[in-house]
Amino acid sequence: MELLPLWLCLGFHFLTVGWRYCSGMATAASQRGCKLVDGVADCQGQNLASVPSNLPPHLQTLILDANPLKTLGNHSLQLYPVLESLSLHSCHLEHIGWDTFLGQARLHSLALPDNYLSESYRETAAALHSLQALRRLDLSGNSLTEDMAALMLQNLSSLESVSLARNTIMRLDDSAFKGLGHLKELDLQRNYIFEIEGGAFEGLTKLRHLNLAYNNLPCIVDFSLTELQSLNVSYNALEWFLASVEEAAFELETLDLSHNQLLFFPLLPQSSKLHTLLLRDNNMGFYRDLYNASSPQEMVAQFLLVDGNVTNITTINLWEEFASSDLADLRFLDMSQNQFQYLPDGFLKKMPSLSHLNLNQNCLMTLHIREHEPPGALMELDLSQNQLSELHLTPGLTGCLRSLRSFNLSSNQLLHVPTGLFADANNITTVDMSHNQISLCPQPAGLDHVGPTSCVDFRNMASLRSLSLKGCALGALQDCSFQGTALTHLDLSGNWGILNGSIAPLQNIAPTLQVLSLRNVGLSSSFTELDFSGFRNLRDLDLSGNSLTHFPRFRGSLALQTLDLRRNSLRALPQRAVTAQLLTSLRTIYLSQNPYDCCAVEGWEALQHPHTITDLATITCNLSSKVIRLTDLPRGMPQDCKWERVDMSLLYLVLILPSCLTLLVACTVIFLTFKKPLLQVIKSRCHWPSIY
Ligand SMILES: *[C@@H]1O[C@H](CO)[C@@H](O)[C@H](O)[C@H]1NC(C)=O
Ligand SMILES: *[C@@H]1O[C@H](CO)[C@@H](O)[C@H](O)[C@H]1NC(C)=O
Ligand SMILES: *[C@@H]1O[C@H](CO)[C@@H](O)[C@H](O)[C@H]1NC(C)=O
Ligand SMILES: *[C@@H]1O[C@H](CO)[C@@H](O)[C@H](O)[C@H]1NC(C)=O
Ligand SMILES: *[C@@H]1O[C@H](CO)[C@@H](O)[C@H](O)[C@H]1NC(C)=O
Ligand SMILES: *[C@@H]1O[C@H](CO)[C@@H](O)[C@H](O)[C@H]1NC(C)=O
Ligand SMILES: *[C@@H]1O[C@H](CO)[C@@H](O)[C@H](O)[C@H]1NC(C)=O
Ligand SMILES: *[C@@H]1O[C@H](CO)[C@@H](O)[C@H](O)[C@H]1NC(C)=O
Ligand SMILES: *[C@@H]1O[C@H](CO)[C@@H](O)[C@H](O)[C@H]1NC(C)=O
Ligand SMILES: *[C@@H]1O[C@H](CO)[C@@H](O)[C@H](O)[C@H]1NC(C)=O
């Protein structure tokens, strides 16, 4: 009988909980989740199934991203008549009612990316047509075909920016964007477009930015969008780019043709404002020098331009690719990852404003530096990963690299650079000459006979801050190789033997150096420990891959933050005192792959504070020929080590003593037994008192 009230109580309790849970869901969905700030309602990811109805009616911006709405009903936006911006990213939208946007006279930005609008595109198109003030429309990621897209955009003449990225558009004909006279920006990237009909962009007189990246376009010929400022056709299958030969002035500023299959330098407009030209990762080369240009008229390509029943023939002289292009405003030119074997005479002269030139990963073998080639404005030149064995400098040339700041010559086959190359490079801060077989000036006394130009001279380059000479097979460094510079970054790694056991040759630049890499240079500290005390500003030091047996010394070098000592021959960690001093600045230390003695790593925990040892888990040490992880070392290990260290001798003593004693006793017995007469002889000679 007493149980009944309890059951009732429990039942009632469950009921109330259940009820509260249900109502809780309903209110959270419509109210609690949305953040309201200044006419903006942010209802992202609230698991809403419909547009909330209890938001302020004067809402201007409504964000409903990531809610499973599925349908946008006819009257769902009725309550918010002054909406200006609506975002419905990833809302599983399939249907948008005909009348949904009726009365949304102010809506100018509508984002519908990543939905399923291809499902009932006709109804959606009809709904969009009531948005006569719409300026920005995002329809990306909706599996739309060209016909669906055309229908949705029809008559939306107020549009200024449209994204149709990540859809399934395959070709564009002249009806695709009809009537979008105000369109400025069109994003068509990541579709399957393989064909664009002649008049597709006709009438888009205000179009400034067109993105066609990641499509399947095989060529662009007769490019005539004179008003366009930026064109992005990267990641297509372009073999040709040919601007219209008419003499119209183009507004083009940025052209991205990277990651295509172009064989020839693009045939650019004769008059344009081009300042950025990106041609990375194509198959381009210049070919005139490869043939005997005795009959240049044979080296032409003819393009048949077919438009309806009209066929025009354009003839292009392939050896004059760049000659007619307007490159006067070009500032940024990326020709990396191509097949350029040489640069024709006069090529760089056409670009007096060029400030960045990237020729990384080509097949250049020689480069001539002449007047205006490269142009005096050049600030960054990347010639890395070519086959350059020679740089030619026109004699008497001055000021050719006067603006240059960064010069990358890494991974070539240079043995030296022309004397005077850097003479006027007063602004140069960064030089990378890694992986060339160069030697530095001054050369050791014995080698002078090779000639004065066979070394590279970095002395007195006052502006130089960063120098990389990785893997250059440099000989032993002379004391003054970097004299007169204020280097902050120096990479000498992979030059085995460059320091001949001492870091003295770096003393010149010790006060300024911040980052120093001496990886794999064959340093050893068998006689004295390396002393970095003079390197007051050193932040980052890489000493890995050497044969150091002692921890380097850093007295006074309080800036050190990163230290790499991997792959050395260290057997012990530094004393507590050293550690404490080091830890004032040190943030990262690498210590693994050294043959530590477990009995000499006592106190490593001090270094670990606060988590300084980055590779702690992989550090091991040897304890009586066993290899133990540092972290697995038992707390009491030092005791064992003391026992090992101190008591080992005692143990030996204990082991040896009985044998010694036995031997002694045996000797005495033998002696006494057999040599008694001898004793007597001595006794008689010395007249000792007899005890017998
Ligand atoms: C919206 O209203 C139209 C009539 O104006 C109707 O044909 C359509 O089915 C409605 N759509 C929805 C999703 O309610
Ligand atoms: C688009 O506009 C034209 C003429 O202004 C009109 O004939 C056509 O019916 C309109 N199309 C739609 C879908 O509104
Ligand atoms: C061209 O589009 C691709 C893909 O979106 C992008 O990575 C690249 O940065 C664009 N190029 C320019 C010059 O903006
Ligand atoms: C170009 O001419 C030279 C001699 O003038 C000849 O040795 C060479 O084979 C020719 N090269 C080609 C590609 O015709
Ligand atoms: C063909 O050339 C004529 C005359 O130069 C020009 O008017 C016409 O637009 C061109 N047609 C095409 C398809 O390029
Ligand atoms: C091209 O075809 C149109 C009809 O499609 C015709 O009126 C015109 O005369 C044709 N032009 C030529 C040059 O054949
Ligand atoms: C060198 O750099 C400074 C500062 O960045 C700049 O003002 C100067 O014009 C540069 N000199 C040359 C020759 O470009
Ligand atoms: C020089 O080029 C190489 C290869 O392209 C690159 O790895 C390196 O970081 C560049 N050096 C500098 C200083 O930018
Ligand atoms: C390296 O140092 C040793 C002694 O410190 C010296 O005898 C030898 O000449 C040096 N080698 C070079 C190449 O400077
Ligand atoms: C420590 O152990 C490793 C692996 O067995 C061995 O190669 C190394 O020589 C040992 N070092 C010492 C100092 O015993």
mmCIF file of C-alpha atoms in Angstrom, residues 173-406:
data_model
loop_
_atom_site.group_PDB
_atom_site.id
_atom_site.type_symbol
_atom_site.label_atom_id
_atom_site.label_comp_id
_atom_site.label_asym_id
_atom_site.label_seq_id
_atom_site.Cartn_x
_atom_site.Cartn_y
_atom_site.Cartn_z
ATOM 1 C CA ASP A 173 25.754 29.974 -75.313
ATOM 2 C CA ASP A 174 24.636 33.474 -76.122
ATOM 3 C CA SER A 175 21.431 33.129 -74.092
ATOM 4 C CA ALA A 176 23.143 32.226 -70.822
ATOM 5 C CA PHE A 177 23.498 35.699 -69.357
ATOM 6 C CA LYS A 178 21.137 37.699 -71.494
ATOM 7 C CA GLY A 179 19.891 40.899 -70.008
ATOM 8 C CA LEU A 180 22.355 41.027 -67.073
ATOM 9 C CA GLY A 181 23.548 44.455 -68.093
ATOM 10 C CA HIS A 182 24.730 45.404 -64.603
ATOM 11 C CA LEU A 183 26.712 42.273 -63.872
ATOM 12 C CA LYS A 184 30.206 43.073 -62.596
ATOM 13 C CA GLU A 185 31.338 39.772 -61.172
ATOM 14 C CA LEU A 186 30.672 36.255 -62.429
ATOM 15 C CA ASP A 187 32.013 33.135 -60.771
ATOM 16 C CA LEU A 188 31.816 29.977 -62.860
ATOM 17 C CA GLN A 189 34.635 27.995 -61.264
ATOM 18 C CA ARG A 190 34.437 24.250 -60.740
ATOM 19 C CA ASN A 191 31.943 23.403 -63.466
ATOM 20 C CA TYR A 192 32.470 21.269 -66.576
ATOM 21 C CA ILE A 193 32.529 24.048 -69.140
ATOM 22 C CA PHE A 194 34.265 22.946 -72.324
ATOM 23 C CA GLU A 195 32.768 25.436 -74.755
ATOM 24 C CA ILE A 196 31.915 29.098 -74.690
ATOM 25 C CA GLU A 197 30.049 30.414 -77.689
ATOM 26 C CA GLY A 198 31.089 33.667 -79.275
ATOM 27 C CA GLY A 199 28.368 35.880 -77.881
ATOM 28 C CA ALA A 200 28.020 34.318 -74.422
ATOM 29 C CA PHE A 201 29.287 37.394 -72.602
ATOM 30 C CA GLU A 202 27.998 39.883 -75.113
ATOM 31 C CA GLY A 203 25.930 42.558 -73.474
ATOM 32 C CA LEU A 204 27.718 42.152 -70.163
ATOM 33 C CA THR A 205 29.288 45.531 -70.657
ATOM 34 C CA LYS A 206 29.930 46.071 -66.958
ATOM 35 C CA LEU A 207 31.568 42.699 -66.331
ATOM 36 C CA ARG A 208 34.882 43.220 -64.530
ATOM 37 C CA HIS A 209 35.740 39.918 -62.874
ATOM 38 C CA LEU A 210 35.269 36.534 -64.509
ATOM 39 C CA ASN A 211 36.351 33.304 -62.859
ATOM 40 C CA LEU A 212 36.434 30.188 -65.025
ATOM 41 C CA ALA A 213 38.933 28.212 -62.935
ATOM 42 C CA TYR A 214 38.609 24.410 -62.738
ATOM 43 C CA ASN A 215 36.716 23.838 -65.968
ATOM 44 C CA ASN A 216 37.582 21.949 -69.168
ATOM 45 C CA LEU A 217 38.239 24.768 -71.596
ATOM 46 C CA PRO A 218 40.654 23.677 -74.359
ATOM 47 C CA CYS A 219 41.465 27.151 -75.652
ATOM 48 C CA ILE A 220 40.558 30.780 -75.581
ATOM 49 C CA VAL A 221 40.823 32.459 -78.956
ATOM 50 C CA ASP A 222 39.653 35.861 -80.015
ATOM 51 C CA PHE A 223 39.359 37.007 -76.426
ATOM 52 C CA SER A 224 37.637 40.356 -76.754
ATOM 53 C CA LEU A 225 36.152 41.284 -73.371
ATOM 54 C CA THR A 226 37.777 44.663 -73.368
ATOM 55 C CA GLU A 227 36.151 45.860 -70.141
ATOM 56 C CA LEU A 228 37.201 42.867 -68.073
ATOM 57 C CA GLN A 229 39.700 43.592 -65.309
ATOM 58 C CA SER A 230 40.446 40.119 -64.097
ATOM 59 C CA LEU A 231 40.144 36.787 -65.840
ATOM 60 C CA ASN A 232 40.872 33.528 -64.083
ATOM 61 C CA VAL A 233 41.141 30.469 -66.329
ATOM 62 C CA SER A 234 43.491 28.474 -64.110
ATOM 63 C CA TYR A 235 43.128 24.680 -63.884
ATOM 64 C CA ASN A 236 41.643 24.148 -67.346
ATOM 65 C CA ALA A 237 43.070 22.367 -70.378
ATOM 66 C CA LEU A 238 44.066 25.473 -72.332
ATOM 67 C CA GLU A 239 46.521 24.981 -75.152
ATOM 68 C CA TRP A 240 46.072 28.438 -76.625
ATOM 69 C CA PHE A 241 45.309 31.833 -75.331
ATOM 70 C CA LEU A 242 44.814 34.358 -78.089
ATOM 71 C CA ALA A 243 43.471 37.832 -77.589
ATOM 72 C CA SER A 244 41.539 39.476 -80.341
ATOM 73 C CA VAL A 245 43.951 41.088 -82.786
ATOM 74 C CA GLU A 246 41.938 44.273 -82.968
ATOM 75 C CA GLU A 247 43.657 47.306 -81.559
ATOM 76 C CA ALA A 248 41.056 48.053 -78.917
ATOM 77 C CA ALA A 249 42.298 49.065 -75.471
ATOM 78 C CA PHE A 250 41.718 46.339 -72.898
ATOM 79 C CA GLU A 251 41.116 47.057 -69.234
ATOM 80 C CA LEU A 252 42.615 43.683 -68.291
ATOM 81 C CA GLU A 253 44.781 43.875 -65.158
ATOM 82 C CA THR A 254 45.005 40.318 -63.848
ATOM 83 C CA LEU A 255 45.190 37.205 -65.973
ATOM 84 C CA ASP A 256 45.536 33.799 -64.361
ATOM 85 C CA LEU A 257 46.340 31.041 -66.846
ATOM 86 C CA SER A 258 48.216 28.799 -64.418
ATOM 87 C CA HIS A 259 47.852 25.018 -64.401
ATOM 88 C CA ASN A 260 46.975 24.580 -68.062
ATOM 89 C CA GLN A 261 48.720 23.063 -71.076
ATOM 90 C CA LEU A 262 49.834 26.178 -72.908
ATOM 91 C CA LEU A 263 52.738 25.566 -75.288
ATOM 92 C CA PHE A 264 53.345 29.169 -76.277
ATOM 93 C CA PHE A 265 53.536 32.377 -74.366
ATOM 94 C CA PRO A 266 49.958 33.771 -74.470
ATOM 95 C CA LEU A 267 49.159 36.190 -77.262
ATOM 96 C CA LEU A 268 48.015 39.093 -75.160
ATOM 97 C CA PRO A 269 46.149 42.281 -76.096
ATOM 98 C CA GLN A 270 48.114 44.947 -77.892
ATOM 99 C CA SER A 271 46.990 47.491 -75.403
ATOM 100 C CA SER A 272 46.110 46.606 -71.833
ATOM 101 C CA LYS A 273 46.720 47.475 -68.212
ATOM 102 C CA LEU A 274 47.944 44.013 -67.313
ATOM 103 C CA HIS A 275 49.881 44.044 -64.042
ATOM 104 C CA THR A 276 49.640 40.423 -62.942
ATOM 105 C CA LEU A 277 50.223 37.528 -65.302
ATOM 106 C CA LEU A 278 50.227 34.030 -63.848
ATOM 107 C CA LEU A 279 51.461 31.255 -66.104
ATOM 108 C CA ARG A 280 52.639 28.694 -63.560
ATOM 109 C CA ASP A 281 52.571 25.005 -64.462
ATOM 110 C CA ASN A 282 52.135 24.969 -68.243
ATOM 111 C CA ASN A 283 54.294 23.531 -71.019
ATOM 112 C CA MET A 284 55.505 26.826 -72.365
ATOM 113 C CA GLY A 285 58.798 27.583 -73.988
ATOM 114 C CA PHE A 286 60.325 29.979 -76.459
ATOM 115 C CA TYR A 287 61.240 28.198 -79.647
ATOM 116 C CA ARG A 288 62.852 30.583 -82.087
ATOM 117 C CA ASP A 289 66.394 29.729 -81.016
ATOM 118 C CA LEU A 290 65.758 26.029 -81.383
ATOM 119 C CA TYR A 291 65.207 26.352 -85.127
ATOM 120 C CA ASN A 292 67.232 28.097 -87.775
ATOM 121 C CA ALA A 293 65.046 31.076 -88.415
ATOM 122 C CA SER A 294 65.999 31.233 -92.070
ATOM 123 C CA SER A 295 62.393 31.100 -93.158
ATOM 124 C CA PRO A 296 60.371 32.628 -90.335
ATOM 125 C CA GLN A 297 57.231 32.902 -92.407
ATOM 126 C CA GLU A 298 56.793 29.180 -92.078
ATOM 127 C CA MET A 299 56.474 29.403 -88.332
ATOM 128 C CA VAL A 300 52.907 30.603 -88.240
ATOM 129 C CA ALA A 301 49.696 29.248 -86.832
ATOM 130 C CA GLN A 302 46.360 29.861 -88.499
ATOM 131 C CA PHE A 303 43.225 29.970 -86.464
ATOM 132 C CA LEU A 304 39.867 29.310 -88.073
ATOM 133 C CA LEU A 305 37.303 31.212 -86.124
ATOM 134 C CA VAL A 306 33.895 29.827 -86.975
ATOM 135 C CA ASP A 307 30.864 31.751 -85.897
ATOM 136 C CA GLY A 308 27.683 30.446 -87.421
ATOM 137 C CA ASN A 309 28.313 30.388 -91.147
ATOM 138 C CA VAL A 310 31.067 33.029 -90.981
ATOM 139 C CA THR A 311 34.638 31.813 -90.901
ATOM 140 C CA ASN A 312 37.521 34.174 -90.221
ATOM 141 C CA ILE A 313 41.159 33.156 -90.443
ATOM 142 C CA THR A 314 43.712 34.665 -88.075
ATOM 143 C CA THR A 315 47.368 34.150 -88.775
ATOM 144 C CA ILE A 316 49.838 34.336 -85.911
ATOM 145 C CA ASN A 317 53.594 34.378 -86.123
ATOM 146 C CA LEU A 318 54.584 32.010 -83.365
ATOM 147 C CA TRP A 319 58.113 33.311 -82.972
ATOM 148 C CA GLU A 320 56.846 36.736 -82.076
ATOM 149 C CA GLU A 321 54.586 35.659 -79.296
ATOM 150 C CA PHE A 322 55.299 38.483 -76.960
ATOM 151 C CA ALA A 323 56.336 41.116 -79.487
ATOM 152 C CA SER A 324 52.900 42.614 -79.992
ATOM 153 C CA SER A 325 51.687 42.231 -76.401
ATOM 154 C CA ASP A 326 51.437 45.217 -74.158
ATOM 155 C CA LEU A 327 53.441 44.366 -71.039
ATOM 156 C CA ALA A 328 54.377 47.884 -70.026
ATOM 157 C CA ASP A 329 52.406 47.818 -66.753
ATOM 158 C CA LEU A 330 53.314 44.271 -65.801
ATOM 159 C CA ARG A 331 54.490 44.022 -62.200
ATOM 160 C CA PHE A 332 54.046 40.404 -61.288
ATOM 161 C CA LEU A 333 55.017 37.631 -63.702
ATOM 162 C CA ASP A 334 54.959 33.989 -62.675
ATOM 163 C CA MET A 335 56.391 31.664 -65.313
ATOM 164 C CA SER A 336 57.390 28.887 -62.894
ATOM 165 C CA GLN A 337 57.045 25.198 -63.729
ATOM 166 C CA ASN A 338 57.323 25.510 -67.484
ATOM 167 C CA GLN A 339 59.822 24.459 -70.151
ATOM 168 C CA PHE A 340 61.599 27.732 -70.785
ATOM 169 C CA GLN A 341 65.145 27.087 -71.944
ATOM 170 C CA TYR A 342 66.011 30.705 -72.552
ATOM 171 C CA LEU A 343 64.504 34.159 -72.489
ATOM 172 C CA PRO A 344 64.633 35.913 -75.877
ATOM 173 C CA ASP A 345 66.510 39.181 -76.232
ATOM 174 C CA GLY A 346 64.239 42.069 -75.430
ATOM 175 C CA PHE A 347 61.689 39.971 -73.563
ATOM 176 C CA LEU A 348 62.266 41.499 -70.136
ATOM 177 C CA LYS A 349 62.858 44.913 -71.670
ATOM 178 C CA LYS A 350 59.176 45.059 -72.539
ATOM 179 C CA MET A 351 58.307 45.087 -68.839
ATOM 180 C CA PRO A 352 59.893 48.182 -67.339
ATOM 181 C CA SER A 353 57.600 48.036 -64.275
ATOM 182 C CA LEU A 354 58.269 44.396 -63.438
ATOM 183 C CA SER A 355 58.891 43.939 -59.725
ATOM 184 C CA HIS A 356 58.408 40.178 -59.235
ATOM 185 C CA LEU A 357 59.641 37.545 -61.643
ATOM 186 C CA ASN A 358 59.343 33.853 -60.888
ATOM 187 C CA LEU A 359 61.140 31.421 -63.184
ATOM 188 C CA ASN A 360 61.352 28.562 -60.697
ATOM 189 C CA GLN A 361 61.443 25.036 -62.176
ATOM 190 C CA ASN A 362 62.277 25.680 -65.803
ATOM 191 C CA CYS A 363 65.160 24.545 -67.992
ATOM 192 C CA LEU A 364 67.137 27.769 -68.181
ATOM 193 C CA MET A 365 70.806 27.162 -68.857
ATOM 194 C CA THR A 366 72.201 30.649 -69.148
ATOM 195 C CA LEU A 367 70.914 34.073 -68.293
ATOM 196 C CA HIS A 368 72.215 37.310 -69.742
ATOM 197 C CA ILE A 369 72.013 40.345 -67.556
ATOM 198 C CA ARG A 370 71.996 43.401 -69.772
ATOM 199 C CA GLU A 371 70.842 46.938 -69.548
ATOM 200 C CA HIS A 372 67.146 46.946 -68.537
ATOM 201 C CA GLU A 373 67.144 43.172 -68.519
ATOM 202 C CA PRO A 374 66.016 42.489 -65.887
ATOM 203 C CA PRO A 375 64.379 45.894 -65.496
ATOM 204 C CA GLY A 376 65.656 48.178 -62.768
ATOM 205 C CA ALA A 377 62.390 47.974 -60.852
ATOM 206 C CA LEU A 378 62.766 44.256 -60.162
ATOM 207 C CA MET A 379 62.560 43.457 -56.450
ATOM 208 C CA GLU A 380 62.221 39.704 -56.425
ATOM 209 C CA LEU A 381 63.852 37.257 -58.806
ATOM 210 C CA ASP A 382 63.421 33.514 -58.458
ATOM 211 C CA LEU A 383 65.598 31.402 -60.742
ATOM 212 C CA SER A 384 65.642 28.341 -58.497
ATOM 213 C CA GLN A 385 65.520 24.780 -59.805
ATOM 214 C CA ASN A 386 66.821 25.442 -63.303
ATOM 215 C CA GLN A 387 69.993 24.237 -65.005
ATOM 216 C CA LEU A 388 71.809 27.534 -64.888
ATOM 217 C CA SER A 389 75.506 27.016 -65.224
ATOM 218 C CA GLU A 390 76.275 30.572 -66.209
ATOM 219 C CA LEU A 391 75.126 34.051 -65.492
ATOM 220 C CA HIS A 392 76.433 36.623 -67.961
ATOM 221 C CA LEU A 393 76.818 40.206 -66.981
ATOM 222 C CA THR A 394 77.393 42.843 -69.644
ATOM 223 C CA PRO A 395 80.728 44.441 -68.702
ATOM 224 C CA GLY A 396 80.509 47.940 -67.294
ATOM 225 C CA LEU A 397 76.842 47.596 -66.456
ATOM 226 C CA THR A 398 75.875 49.423 -63.282
ATOM 227 C CA GLY A 399 72.747 49.496 -61.217
ATOM 228 C CA CYS A 400 71.143 46.488 -62.897
ATOM 229 C CA LEU A 401 69.940 44.956 -59.643
ATOM 230 C CA ARG A 402 69.559 48.173 -57.708
ATOM 231 C CA SER A 403 66.016 47.484 -56.466
ATOM 232 C CA LEU A 404 66.447 43.765 -55.985
ATOM 233 C CA ARG A 405 65.559 42.496 -52.516
ATOM 234 C CA SER A 406 65.367 38.789 -52.924
#
